[in-house]
Coordinates of C-alpha atoms and ligand atoms in Angstrom, one line a residue:
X1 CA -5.9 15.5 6.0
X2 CA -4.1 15.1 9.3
X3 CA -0.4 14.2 7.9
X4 CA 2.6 15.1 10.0
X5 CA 5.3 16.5 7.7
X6 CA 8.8 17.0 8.7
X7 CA 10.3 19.9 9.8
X8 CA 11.9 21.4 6.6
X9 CA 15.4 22.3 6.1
X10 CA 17.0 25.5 5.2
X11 CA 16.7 26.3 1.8
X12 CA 20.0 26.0 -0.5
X13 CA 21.4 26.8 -3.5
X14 CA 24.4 27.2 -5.6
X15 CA 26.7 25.1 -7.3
X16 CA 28.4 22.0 -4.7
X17 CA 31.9 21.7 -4.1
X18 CA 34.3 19.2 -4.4
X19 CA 33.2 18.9 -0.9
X20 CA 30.4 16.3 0.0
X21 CA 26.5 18.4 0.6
X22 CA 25.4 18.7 3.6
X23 CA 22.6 16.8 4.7
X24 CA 19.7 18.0 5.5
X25 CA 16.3 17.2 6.7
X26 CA 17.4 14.5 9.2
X27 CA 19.1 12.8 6.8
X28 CA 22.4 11.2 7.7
X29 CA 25.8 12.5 6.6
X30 CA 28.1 10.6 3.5
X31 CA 30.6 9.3 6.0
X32 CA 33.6 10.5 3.4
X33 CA 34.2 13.4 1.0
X34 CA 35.5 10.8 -1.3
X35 CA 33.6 8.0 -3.6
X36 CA 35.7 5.8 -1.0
X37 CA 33.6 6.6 1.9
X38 CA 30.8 4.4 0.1
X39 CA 29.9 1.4 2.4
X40 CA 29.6 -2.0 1.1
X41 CA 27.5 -4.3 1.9
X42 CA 28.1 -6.3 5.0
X43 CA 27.8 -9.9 6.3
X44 CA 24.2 -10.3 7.2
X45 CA 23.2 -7.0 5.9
X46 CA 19.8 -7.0 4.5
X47 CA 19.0 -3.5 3.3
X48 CA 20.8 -0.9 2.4
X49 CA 19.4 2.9 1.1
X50 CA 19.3 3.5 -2.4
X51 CA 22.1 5.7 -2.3
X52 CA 24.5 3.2 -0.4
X53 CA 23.4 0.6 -3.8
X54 CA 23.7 3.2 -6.9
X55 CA 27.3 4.6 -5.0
X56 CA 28.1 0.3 -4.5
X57 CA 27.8 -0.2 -8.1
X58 CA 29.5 3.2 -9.1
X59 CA 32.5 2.2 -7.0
X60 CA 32.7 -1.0 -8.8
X61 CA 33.0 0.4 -12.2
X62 CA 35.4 2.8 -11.2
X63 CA 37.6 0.3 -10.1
X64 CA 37.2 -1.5 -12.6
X65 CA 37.7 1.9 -15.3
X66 CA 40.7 2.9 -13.1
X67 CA 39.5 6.0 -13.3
X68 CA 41.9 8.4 -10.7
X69 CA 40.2 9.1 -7.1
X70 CA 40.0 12.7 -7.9
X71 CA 37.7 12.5 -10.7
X72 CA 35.7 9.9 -9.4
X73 CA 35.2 12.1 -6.4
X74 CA 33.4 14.5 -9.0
X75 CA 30.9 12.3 -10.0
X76 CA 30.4 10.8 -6.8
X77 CA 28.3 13.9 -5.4
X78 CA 26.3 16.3 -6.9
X79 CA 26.8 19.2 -8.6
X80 CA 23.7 21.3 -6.9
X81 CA 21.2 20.6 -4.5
X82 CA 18.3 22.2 -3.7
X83 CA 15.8 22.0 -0.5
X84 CA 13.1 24.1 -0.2
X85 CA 10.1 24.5 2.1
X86 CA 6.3 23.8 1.1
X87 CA 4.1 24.9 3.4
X88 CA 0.5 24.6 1.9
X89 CA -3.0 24.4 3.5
X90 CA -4.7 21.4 3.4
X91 CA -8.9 20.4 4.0
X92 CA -8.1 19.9 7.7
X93 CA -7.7 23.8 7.8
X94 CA -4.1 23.0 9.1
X95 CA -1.1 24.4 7.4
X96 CA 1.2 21.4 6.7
X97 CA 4.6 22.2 5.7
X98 CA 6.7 19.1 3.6
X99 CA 10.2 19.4 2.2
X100 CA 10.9 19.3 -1.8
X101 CA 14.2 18.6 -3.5
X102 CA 15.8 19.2 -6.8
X103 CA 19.0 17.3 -7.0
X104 CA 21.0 18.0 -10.4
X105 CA 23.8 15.1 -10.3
X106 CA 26.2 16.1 -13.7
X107 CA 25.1 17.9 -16.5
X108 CA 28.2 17.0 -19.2
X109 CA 26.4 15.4 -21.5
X110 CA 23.3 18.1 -21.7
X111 CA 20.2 19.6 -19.4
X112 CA 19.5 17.8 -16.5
X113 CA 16.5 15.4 -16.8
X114 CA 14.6 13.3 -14.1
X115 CA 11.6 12.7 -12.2
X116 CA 9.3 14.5 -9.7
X117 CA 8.5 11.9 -7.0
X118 CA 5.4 12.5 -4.1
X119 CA 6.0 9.8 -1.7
X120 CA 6.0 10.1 2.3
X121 CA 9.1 8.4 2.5
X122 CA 10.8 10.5 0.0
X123 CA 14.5 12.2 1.7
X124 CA 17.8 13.9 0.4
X125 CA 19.5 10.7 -0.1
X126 CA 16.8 8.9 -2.1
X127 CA 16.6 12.0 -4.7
X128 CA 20.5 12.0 -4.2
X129 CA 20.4 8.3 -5.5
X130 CA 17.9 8.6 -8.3
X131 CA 19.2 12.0 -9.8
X132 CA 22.7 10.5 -10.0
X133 CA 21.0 6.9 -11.4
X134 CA 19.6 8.9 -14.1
X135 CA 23.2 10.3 -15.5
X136 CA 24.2 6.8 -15.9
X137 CA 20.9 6.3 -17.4
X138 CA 20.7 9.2 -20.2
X139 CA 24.6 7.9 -21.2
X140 CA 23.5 4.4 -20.7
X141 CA 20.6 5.6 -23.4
X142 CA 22.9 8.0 -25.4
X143 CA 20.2 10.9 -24.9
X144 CA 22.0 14.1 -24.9
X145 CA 20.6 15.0 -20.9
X146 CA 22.4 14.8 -17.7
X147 CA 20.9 13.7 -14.7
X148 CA 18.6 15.0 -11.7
X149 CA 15.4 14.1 -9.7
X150 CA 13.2 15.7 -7.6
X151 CA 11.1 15.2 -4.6
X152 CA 7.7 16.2 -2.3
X153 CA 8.0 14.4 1.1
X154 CA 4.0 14.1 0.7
X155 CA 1.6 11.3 0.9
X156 CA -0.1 12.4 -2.6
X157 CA -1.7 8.8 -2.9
X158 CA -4.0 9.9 0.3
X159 CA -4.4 13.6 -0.6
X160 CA -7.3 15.2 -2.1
X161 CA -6.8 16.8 -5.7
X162 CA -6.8 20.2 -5.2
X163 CA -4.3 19.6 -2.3
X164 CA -1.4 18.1 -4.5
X165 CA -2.4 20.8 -7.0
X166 CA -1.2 23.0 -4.2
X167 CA 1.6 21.3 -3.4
X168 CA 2.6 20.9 -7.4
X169 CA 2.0 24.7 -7.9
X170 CA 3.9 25.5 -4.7
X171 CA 7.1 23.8 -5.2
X172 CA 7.5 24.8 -9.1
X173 CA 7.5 28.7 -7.8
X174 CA 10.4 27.8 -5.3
X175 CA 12.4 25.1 -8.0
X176 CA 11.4 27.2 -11.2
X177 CA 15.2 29.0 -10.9
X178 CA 17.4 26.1 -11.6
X179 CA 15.0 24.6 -14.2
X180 CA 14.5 25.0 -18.0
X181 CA 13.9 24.0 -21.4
X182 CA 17.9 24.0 -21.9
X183 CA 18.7 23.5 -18.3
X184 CA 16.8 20.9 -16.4
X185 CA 13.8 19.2 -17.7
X186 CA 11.4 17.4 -15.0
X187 CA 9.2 14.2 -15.7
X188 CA 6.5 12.1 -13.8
X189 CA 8.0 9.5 -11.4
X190 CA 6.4 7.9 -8.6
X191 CA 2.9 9.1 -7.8
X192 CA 3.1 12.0 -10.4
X193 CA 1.5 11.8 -13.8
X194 CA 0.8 14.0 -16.7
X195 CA -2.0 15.8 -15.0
X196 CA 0.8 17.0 -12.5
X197 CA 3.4 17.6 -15.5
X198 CA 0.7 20.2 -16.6
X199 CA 0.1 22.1 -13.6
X200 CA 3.8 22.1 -13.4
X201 CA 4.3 23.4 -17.4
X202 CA 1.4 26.1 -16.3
X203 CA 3.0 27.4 -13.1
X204 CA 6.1 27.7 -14.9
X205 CA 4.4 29.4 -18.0
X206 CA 2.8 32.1 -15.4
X207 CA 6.8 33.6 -15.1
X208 CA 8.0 32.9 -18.5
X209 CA 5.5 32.5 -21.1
X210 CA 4.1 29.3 -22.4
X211 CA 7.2 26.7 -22.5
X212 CA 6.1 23.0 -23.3
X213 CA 9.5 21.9 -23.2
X214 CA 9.9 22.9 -19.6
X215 CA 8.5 19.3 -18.9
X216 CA 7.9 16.1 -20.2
X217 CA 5.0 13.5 -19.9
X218 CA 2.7 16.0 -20.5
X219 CA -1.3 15.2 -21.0
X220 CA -1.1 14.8 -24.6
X221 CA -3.5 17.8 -25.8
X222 CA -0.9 20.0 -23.9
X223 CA 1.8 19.0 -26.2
X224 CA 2.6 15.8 -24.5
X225 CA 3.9 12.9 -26.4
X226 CA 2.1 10.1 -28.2
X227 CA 3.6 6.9 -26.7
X228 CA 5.1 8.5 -23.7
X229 CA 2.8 7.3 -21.1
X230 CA 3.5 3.8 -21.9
X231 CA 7.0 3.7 -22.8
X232 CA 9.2 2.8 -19.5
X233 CA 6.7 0.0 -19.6
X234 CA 7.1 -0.9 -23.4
X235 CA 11.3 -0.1 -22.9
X236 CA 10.9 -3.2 -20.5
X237 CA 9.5 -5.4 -23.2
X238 CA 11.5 -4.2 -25.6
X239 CA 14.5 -5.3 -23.5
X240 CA 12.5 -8.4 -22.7
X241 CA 12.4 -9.1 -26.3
X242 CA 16.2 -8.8 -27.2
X243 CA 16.7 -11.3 -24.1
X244 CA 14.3 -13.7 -24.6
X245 CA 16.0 -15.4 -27.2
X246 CA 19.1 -16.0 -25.1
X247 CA 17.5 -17.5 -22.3
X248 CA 15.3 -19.9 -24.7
X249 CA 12.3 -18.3 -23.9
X250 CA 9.4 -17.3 -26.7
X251 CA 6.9 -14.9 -25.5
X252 CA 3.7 -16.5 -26.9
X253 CA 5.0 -18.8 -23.8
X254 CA 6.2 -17.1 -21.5
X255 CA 4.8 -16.3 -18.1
X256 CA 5.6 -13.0 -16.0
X257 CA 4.4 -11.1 -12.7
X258 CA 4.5 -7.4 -11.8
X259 CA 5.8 -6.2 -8.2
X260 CA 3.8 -2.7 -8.3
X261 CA 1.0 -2.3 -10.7
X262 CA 1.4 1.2 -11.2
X263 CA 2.3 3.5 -14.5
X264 CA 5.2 1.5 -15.7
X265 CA 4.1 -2.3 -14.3
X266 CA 0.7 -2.2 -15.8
X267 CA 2.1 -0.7 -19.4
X268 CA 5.3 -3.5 -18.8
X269 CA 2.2 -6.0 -18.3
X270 CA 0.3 -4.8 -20.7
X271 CA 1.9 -5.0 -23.9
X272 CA 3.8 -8.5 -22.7
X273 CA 0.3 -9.4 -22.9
X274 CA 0.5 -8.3 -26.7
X275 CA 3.0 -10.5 -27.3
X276 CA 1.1 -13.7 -26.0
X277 CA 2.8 -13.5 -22.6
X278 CA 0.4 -14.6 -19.4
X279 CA 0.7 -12.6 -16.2
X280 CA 0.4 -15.3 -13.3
X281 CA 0.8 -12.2 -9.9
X282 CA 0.5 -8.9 -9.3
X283 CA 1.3 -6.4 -6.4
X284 CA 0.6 -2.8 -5.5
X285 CA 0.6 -0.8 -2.4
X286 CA -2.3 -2.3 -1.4
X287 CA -1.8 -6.1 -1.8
X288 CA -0.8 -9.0 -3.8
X289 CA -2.9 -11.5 -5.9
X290 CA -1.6 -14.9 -7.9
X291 CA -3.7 -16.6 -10.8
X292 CA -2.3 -19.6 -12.8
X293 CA -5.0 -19.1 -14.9
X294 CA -3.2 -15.7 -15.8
X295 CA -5.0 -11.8 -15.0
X296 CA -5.9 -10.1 -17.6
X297 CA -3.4 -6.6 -17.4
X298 CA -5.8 -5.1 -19.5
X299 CA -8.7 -5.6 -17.0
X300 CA -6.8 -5.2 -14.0
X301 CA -5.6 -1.8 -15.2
X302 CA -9.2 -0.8 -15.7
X303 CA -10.8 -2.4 -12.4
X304 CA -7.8 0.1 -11.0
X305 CA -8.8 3.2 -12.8
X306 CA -11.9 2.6 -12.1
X307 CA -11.2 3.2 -7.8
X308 CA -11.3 -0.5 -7.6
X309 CA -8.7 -2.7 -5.1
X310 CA -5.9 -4.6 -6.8
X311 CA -6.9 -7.5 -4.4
X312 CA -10.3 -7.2 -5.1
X313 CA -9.9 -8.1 -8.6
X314 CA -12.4 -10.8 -9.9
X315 CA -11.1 -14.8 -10.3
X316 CA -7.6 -14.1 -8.5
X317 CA -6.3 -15.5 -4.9
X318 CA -5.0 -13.0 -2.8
X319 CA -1.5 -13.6 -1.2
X320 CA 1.1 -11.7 0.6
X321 CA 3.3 -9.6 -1.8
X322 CA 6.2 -11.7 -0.4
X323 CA 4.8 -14.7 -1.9
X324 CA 4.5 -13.1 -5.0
X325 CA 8.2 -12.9 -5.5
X326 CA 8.0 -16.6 -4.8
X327 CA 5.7 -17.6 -7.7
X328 CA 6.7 -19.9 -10.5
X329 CA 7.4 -18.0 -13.8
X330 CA 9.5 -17.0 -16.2
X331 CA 10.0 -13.4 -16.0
X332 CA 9.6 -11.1 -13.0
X333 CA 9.4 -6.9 -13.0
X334 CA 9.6 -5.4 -10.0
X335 CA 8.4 -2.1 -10.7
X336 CA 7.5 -0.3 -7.7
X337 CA 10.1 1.4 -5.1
X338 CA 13.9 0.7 -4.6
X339 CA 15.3 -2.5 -2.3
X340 CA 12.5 -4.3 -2.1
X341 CA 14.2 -7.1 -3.6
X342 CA 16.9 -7.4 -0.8
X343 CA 19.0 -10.3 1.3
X344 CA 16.1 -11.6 3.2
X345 CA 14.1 -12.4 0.2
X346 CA 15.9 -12.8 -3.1
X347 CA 16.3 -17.1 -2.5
X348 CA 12.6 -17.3 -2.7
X349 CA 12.6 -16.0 -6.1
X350 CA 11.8 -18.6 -8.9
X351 CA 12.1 -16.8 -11.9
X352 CA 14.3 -16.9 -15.0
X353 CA 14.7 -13.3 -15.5
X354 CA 13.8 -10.2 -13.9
X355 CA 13.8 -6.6 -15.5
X356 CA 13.9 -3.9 -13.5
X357 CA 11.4 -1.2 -14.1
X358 CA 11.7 0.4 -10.7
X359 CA 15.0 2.2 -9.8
X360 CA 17.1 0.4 -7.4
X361 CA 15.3 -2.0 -6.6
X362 CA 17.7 -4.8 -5.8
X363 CA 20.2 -4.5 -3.4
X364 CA 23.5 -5.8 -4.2
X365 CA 23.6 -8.8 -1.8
X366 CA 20.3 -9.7 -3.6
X367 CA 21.5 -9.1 -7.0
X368 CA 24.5 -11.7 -6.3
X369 CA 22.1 -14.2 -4.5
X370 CA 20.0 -14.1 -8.2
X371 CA 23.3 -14.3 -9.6
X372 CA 24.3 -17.1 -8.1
X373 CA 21.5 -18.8 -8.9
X374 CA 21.6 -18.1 -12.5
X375 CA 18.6 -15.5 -12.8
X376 CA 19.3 -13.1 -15.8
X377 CA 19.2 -9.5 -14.4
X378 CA 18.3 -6.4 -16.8
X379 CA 18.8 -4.0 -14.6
X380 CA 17.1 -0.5 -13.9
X381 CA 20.0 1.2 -15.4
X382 CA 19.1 0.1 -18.5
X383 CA 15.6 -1.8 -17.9
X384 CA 13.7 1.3 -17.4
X385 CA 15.1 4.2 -20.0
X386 CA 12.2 3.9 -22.0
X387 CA 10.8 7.0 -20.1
X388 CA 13.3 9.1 -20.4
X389 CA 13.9 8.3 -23.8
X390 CA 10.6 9.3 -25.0
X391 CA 10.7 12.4 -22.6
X392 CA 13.7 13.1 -24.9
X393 CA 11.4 12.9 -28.4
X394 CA 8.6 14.7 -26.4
X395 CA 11.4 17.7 -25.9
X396 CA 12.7 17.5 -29.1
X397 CA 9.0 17.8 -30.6
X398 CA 8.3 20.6 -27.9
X399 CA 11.7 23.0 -28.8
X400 CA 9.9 22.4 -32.9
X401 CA 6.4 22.7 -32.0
X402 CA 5.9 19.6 -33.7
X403 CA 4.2 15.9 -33.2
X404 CA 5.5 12.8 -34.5
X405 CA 2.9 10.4 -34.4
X406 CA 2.3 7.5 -31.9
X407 CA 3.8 4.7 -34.2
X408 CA 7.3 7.2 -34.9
X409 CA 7.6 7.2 -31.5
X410 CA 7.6 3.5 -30.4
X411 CA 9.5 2.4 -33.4
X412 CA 12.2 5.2 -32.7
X413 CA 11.7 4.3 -28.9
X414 CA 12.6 0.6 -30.6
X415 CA 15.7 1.4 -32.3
X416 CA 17.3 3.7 -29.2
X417 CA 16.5 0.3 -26.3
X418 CA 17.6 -2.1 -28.6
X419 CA 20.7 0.0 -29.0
X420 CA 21.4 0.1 -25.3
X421 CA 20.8 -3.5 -25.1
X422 CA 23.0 -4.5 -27.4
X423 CA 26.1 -1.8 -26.3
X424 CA 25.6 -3.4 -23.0
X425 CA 25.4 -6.5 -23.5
X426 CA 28.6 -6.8 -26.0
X427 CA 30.8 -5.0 -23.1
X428 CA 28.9 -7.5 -20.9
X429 CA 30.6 -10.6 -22.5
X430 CA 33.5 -8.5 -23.4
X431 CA 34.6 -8.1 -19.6
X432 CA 32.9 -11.3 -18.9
X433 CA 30.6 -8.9 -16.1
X434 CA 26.9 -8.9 -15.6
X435 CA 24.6 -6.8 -17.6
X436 CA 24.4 -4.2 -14.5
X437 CA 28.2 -3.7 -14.6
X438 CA 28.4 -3.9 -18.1
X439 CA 25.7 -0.7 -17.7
X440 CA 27.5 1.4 -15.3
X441 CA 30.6 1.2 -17.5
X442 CA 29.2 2.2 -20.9
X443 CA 27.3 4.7 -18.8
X444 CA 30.4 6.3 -16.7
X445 CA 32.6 6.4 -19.3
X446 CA 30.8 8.3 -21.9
X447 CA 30.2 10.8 -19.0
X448 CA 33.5 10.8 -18.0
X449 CA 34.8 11.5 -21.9
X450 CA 31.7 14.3 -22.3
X451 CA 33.3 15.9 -18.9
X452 CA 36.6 16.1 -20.4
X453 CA 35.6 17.4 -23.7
X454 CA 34.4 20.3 -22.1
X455 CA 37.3 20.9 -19.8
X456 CA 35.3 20.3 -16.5
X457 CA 37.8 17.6 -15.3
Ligands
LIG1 P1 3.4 4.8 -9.9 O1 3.1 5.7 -8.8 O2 2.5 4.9 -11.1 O3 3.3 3.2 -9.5 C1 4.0 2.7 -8.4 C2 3.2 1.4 -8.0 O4 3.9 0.8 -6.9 C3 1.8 1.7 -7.5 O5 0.9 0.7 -8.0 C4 1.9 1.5 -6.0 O6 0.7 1.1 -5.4 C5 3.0 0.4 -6.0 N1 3.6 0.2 -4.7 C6 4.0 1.1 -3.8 N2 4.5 0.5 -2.7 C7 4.4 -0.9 -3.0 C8 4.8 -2.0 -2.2 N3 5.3 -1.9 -1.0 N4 4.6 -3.3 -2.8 C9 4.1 -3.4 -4.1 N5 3.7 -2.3 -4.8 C10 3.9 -1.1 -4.2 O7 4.9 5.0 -10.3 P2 5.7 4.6 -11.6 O8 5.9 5.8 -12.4 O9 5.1 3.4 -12.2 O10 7.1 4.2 -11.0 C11 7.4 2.9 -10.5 C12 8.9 2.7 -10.4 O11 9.5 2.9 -11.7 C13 9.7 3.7 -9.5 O12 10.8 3.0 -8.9 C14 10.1 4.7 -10.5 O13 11.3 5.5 -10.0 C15 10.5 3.9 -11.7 N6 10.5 4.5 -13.0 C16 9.5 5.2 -13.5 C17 9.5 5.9 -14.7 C18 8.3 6.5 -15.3 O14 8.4 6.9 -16.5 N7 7.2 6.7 -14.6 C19 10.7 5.8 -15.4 C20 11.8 5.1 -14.9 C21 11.7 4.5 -13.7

């Protein structure tokens, strides 16, 4: 596998300062030690880095909290970062060396919990982003975790088994210090599944025994959780299902289409299929295909498991995945990487709603665009918490040894997403604010209040 990987940073460690961290890898600098170096959006600015969007929208609650510059400043970086080296022979016979991170954002309200993504384009500022999207996430929840994510700067999709076995293996031994059961708990994200979560449980158990609990979105005969792989995807129905009603839609008629048609976009598609709900476009990596005879999600997530193309899929037209945000339906869920919904393409959307399974994926010039023109936005910091609150009942079952079964857990799953819908949404129309606002709010103050309650501001 002939990849060119970047030339690694130093590795670090240690708790940050007040101070913002140092970048590394190539990445750029935070233009100011303060949460008002942030920059905002410009005229004519399409796209913006998911960091730039998650610190946008944490500015704006801030202000809007009046919480003092000082303590924002806290949550505004990290509390540790780590970068570490991963240099790991692949079937070329060439010894490729890619960069991992751990980013652990605030820890208040419990261990950290987030993600492991393998993507080529993953950098310092993107985990930077996510890990501090997932505190506001677990408080948006009201799951006793803080928040962190991690990341391989590897092109896993193209890699051979055994090499991202290697590369799972190899960056566990160099993370395994800041993680644990009660410290920091990691989970599948982009191009990492269960099979990954276990090689990751069994590198860690090599040091310290068998610990289930060290991760979550395990394969289920390892302790893994009925209902987990599903359950960002059935979170986004379930918040699909509390907002139907408000925007006069019924699911037995309801049509929807799926930007990324990966883990969470195929479960999303899947069980809004359950309901009666007809999926009219699709998207992955690969392509983009439209049918408005609908696509079955059930077959196309099997034609995909089974090595085939997503535009190869039988009785659909193939179109470009910019026309796909351009198709007539009700509902649209982007759920593949951050900002693809952005400036230069949020007019063509022609949708009623979209929830947001991906993280970040709408910049904020977009989201005031589908603002404007009335499209009702659940956004990611809510949208997509169904993962990480089953993680949270596949821990809890782990620290007992115990297993609830697959119909607990979605029901349970049920009562927690409804829950967050409905705290949002009331301080929504309470501060007359969009649901995303709304989100950051609820989720920064109950951080804030944790953070004080333990005397750490
Ligand atoms: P995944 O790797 O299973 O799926 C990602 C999908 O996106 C793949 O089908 C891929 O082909 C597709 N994709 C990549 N680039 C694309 C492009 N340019 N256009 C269209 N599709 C493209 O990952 P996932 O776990 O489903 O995660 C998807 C998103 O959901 C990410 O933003 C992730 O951070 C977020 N998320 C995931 C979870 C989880 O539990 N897995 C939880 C919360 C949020």
């Amino acid at each position: 596998m002939a990849t060119k990987a970047k030339a690694p940073a130093a590795a670090k460690d240690g708790p940050a300062t007040d101070k913002p961290p140092q970048a590394t890898d190539g990445a750029k600098a935070d233009p100011e030690p303060t949460h008002k170096g942030v920059a905002r959006p410009g005229e004519g600015q399409a796209e913006m880095s998911n960091l730039d969007i998650v610190r946008f929208y944490f500015d704006r609650a801030v202000e809007r909290l009046g919480l003092p510059d000082d303590v924002a400043t806290v949550f505004w970086s990290s509390y540790r970062e780590v970068t570490v080296q991963i240099p790991v022979k692949l079937s070329d016979g060439k010894v490729h060396t890619f960069s991992g991170y751990r980013i652990q954002h605030n820890g208040a309200r419990g261990p950290y919990k987030g993600g492991i993504r393998f993507h080529p384009e993953v950098d310092i500022d993107e985990v930077r982003a996510l890990a501090s999207l997932m505190t506001w996430k677990t408080a948006v929840a009201n799951v006793p975790f803080g928040g962190a994510k991690g990341g391989v700067n590897c092109p896993a999709a193209d890699l051979e088994r055994s090499e991202v076995q290697a590369i799972t293996r190899s960056f566990m031994d160099k993370i395994e210090k800041i993680l644990g059961p009660t410290r920091d708990i990691p989970a599948p994200d982009v191009n990492t599944n269960a099979q990954v979560m276990a090689w990751m449980m069994d590198e860690y158990g090599k040091l310290h025994g068998h610990t289930p609990a060290i991760v979550t979105g395990k394969p289920i005969p390892l302790e893994g959780s009925y209902g987990r792989e599903a359950a960002t995807g059935r979170g986004c129905v379930y918040m699909f299902r509390e907002a139907a009603p408000q925007i006069g839609l019924t699911p037995a008629e309801t049509t929807f289409a799926v930007q990324g048609y990966g883990n969470v976009g195929s479960w999303a598609a899947r069980i809004m299929q359950q309901l009666g709900a007809k999926m009219v476009g699709a998207s992955d990596a690969s392509g983009a295909i439209r049918s408005d005879a609908g696509i079955d999600a059930d077959n196309l997530a099997a034609h995909i498991k089974d090595g085939g193309k997503l535009t190869e899929f039988p009785g659909s037209e193939v179109i470009s995945p910019d026309d796909l945000l351009a198709i007539e339906c009700d509902v649209l869920i982007p759920a593949a990487l951050g900002g693809m919904i952005h400036e230069g393409n949020a007019d063509r959307i022609n949708c009623k709603m979209i929830i947001e399974g991906a993280n970040s994926p709408t910049t904020p010039h977009a989201d005031q665009i589908l603002h404007d023109n009335g499209v009702h936005v659940i956004p990611d910091v809510m949208a997509n918490v169904g993962g990480v609150v089953c993680s949270y009942f596949e821990w809890v079952q782990n620290m007992q040894h115990f297993r609830w079964s697959e119909r607990e857990v979605n029901d349970k799953l049920g009562g927690i997403m409804r829950k967050a819908y409905r705290d949002v949404s009331g301080r929504a129309k309470e501060e007359k604010v969009s649901l995303r606002d709304a989100a950051y709010l609820v989720g920064i103050e109950r951080v804030v209040e944790a953070s004080r309650a333990r005397g750490y501001i």
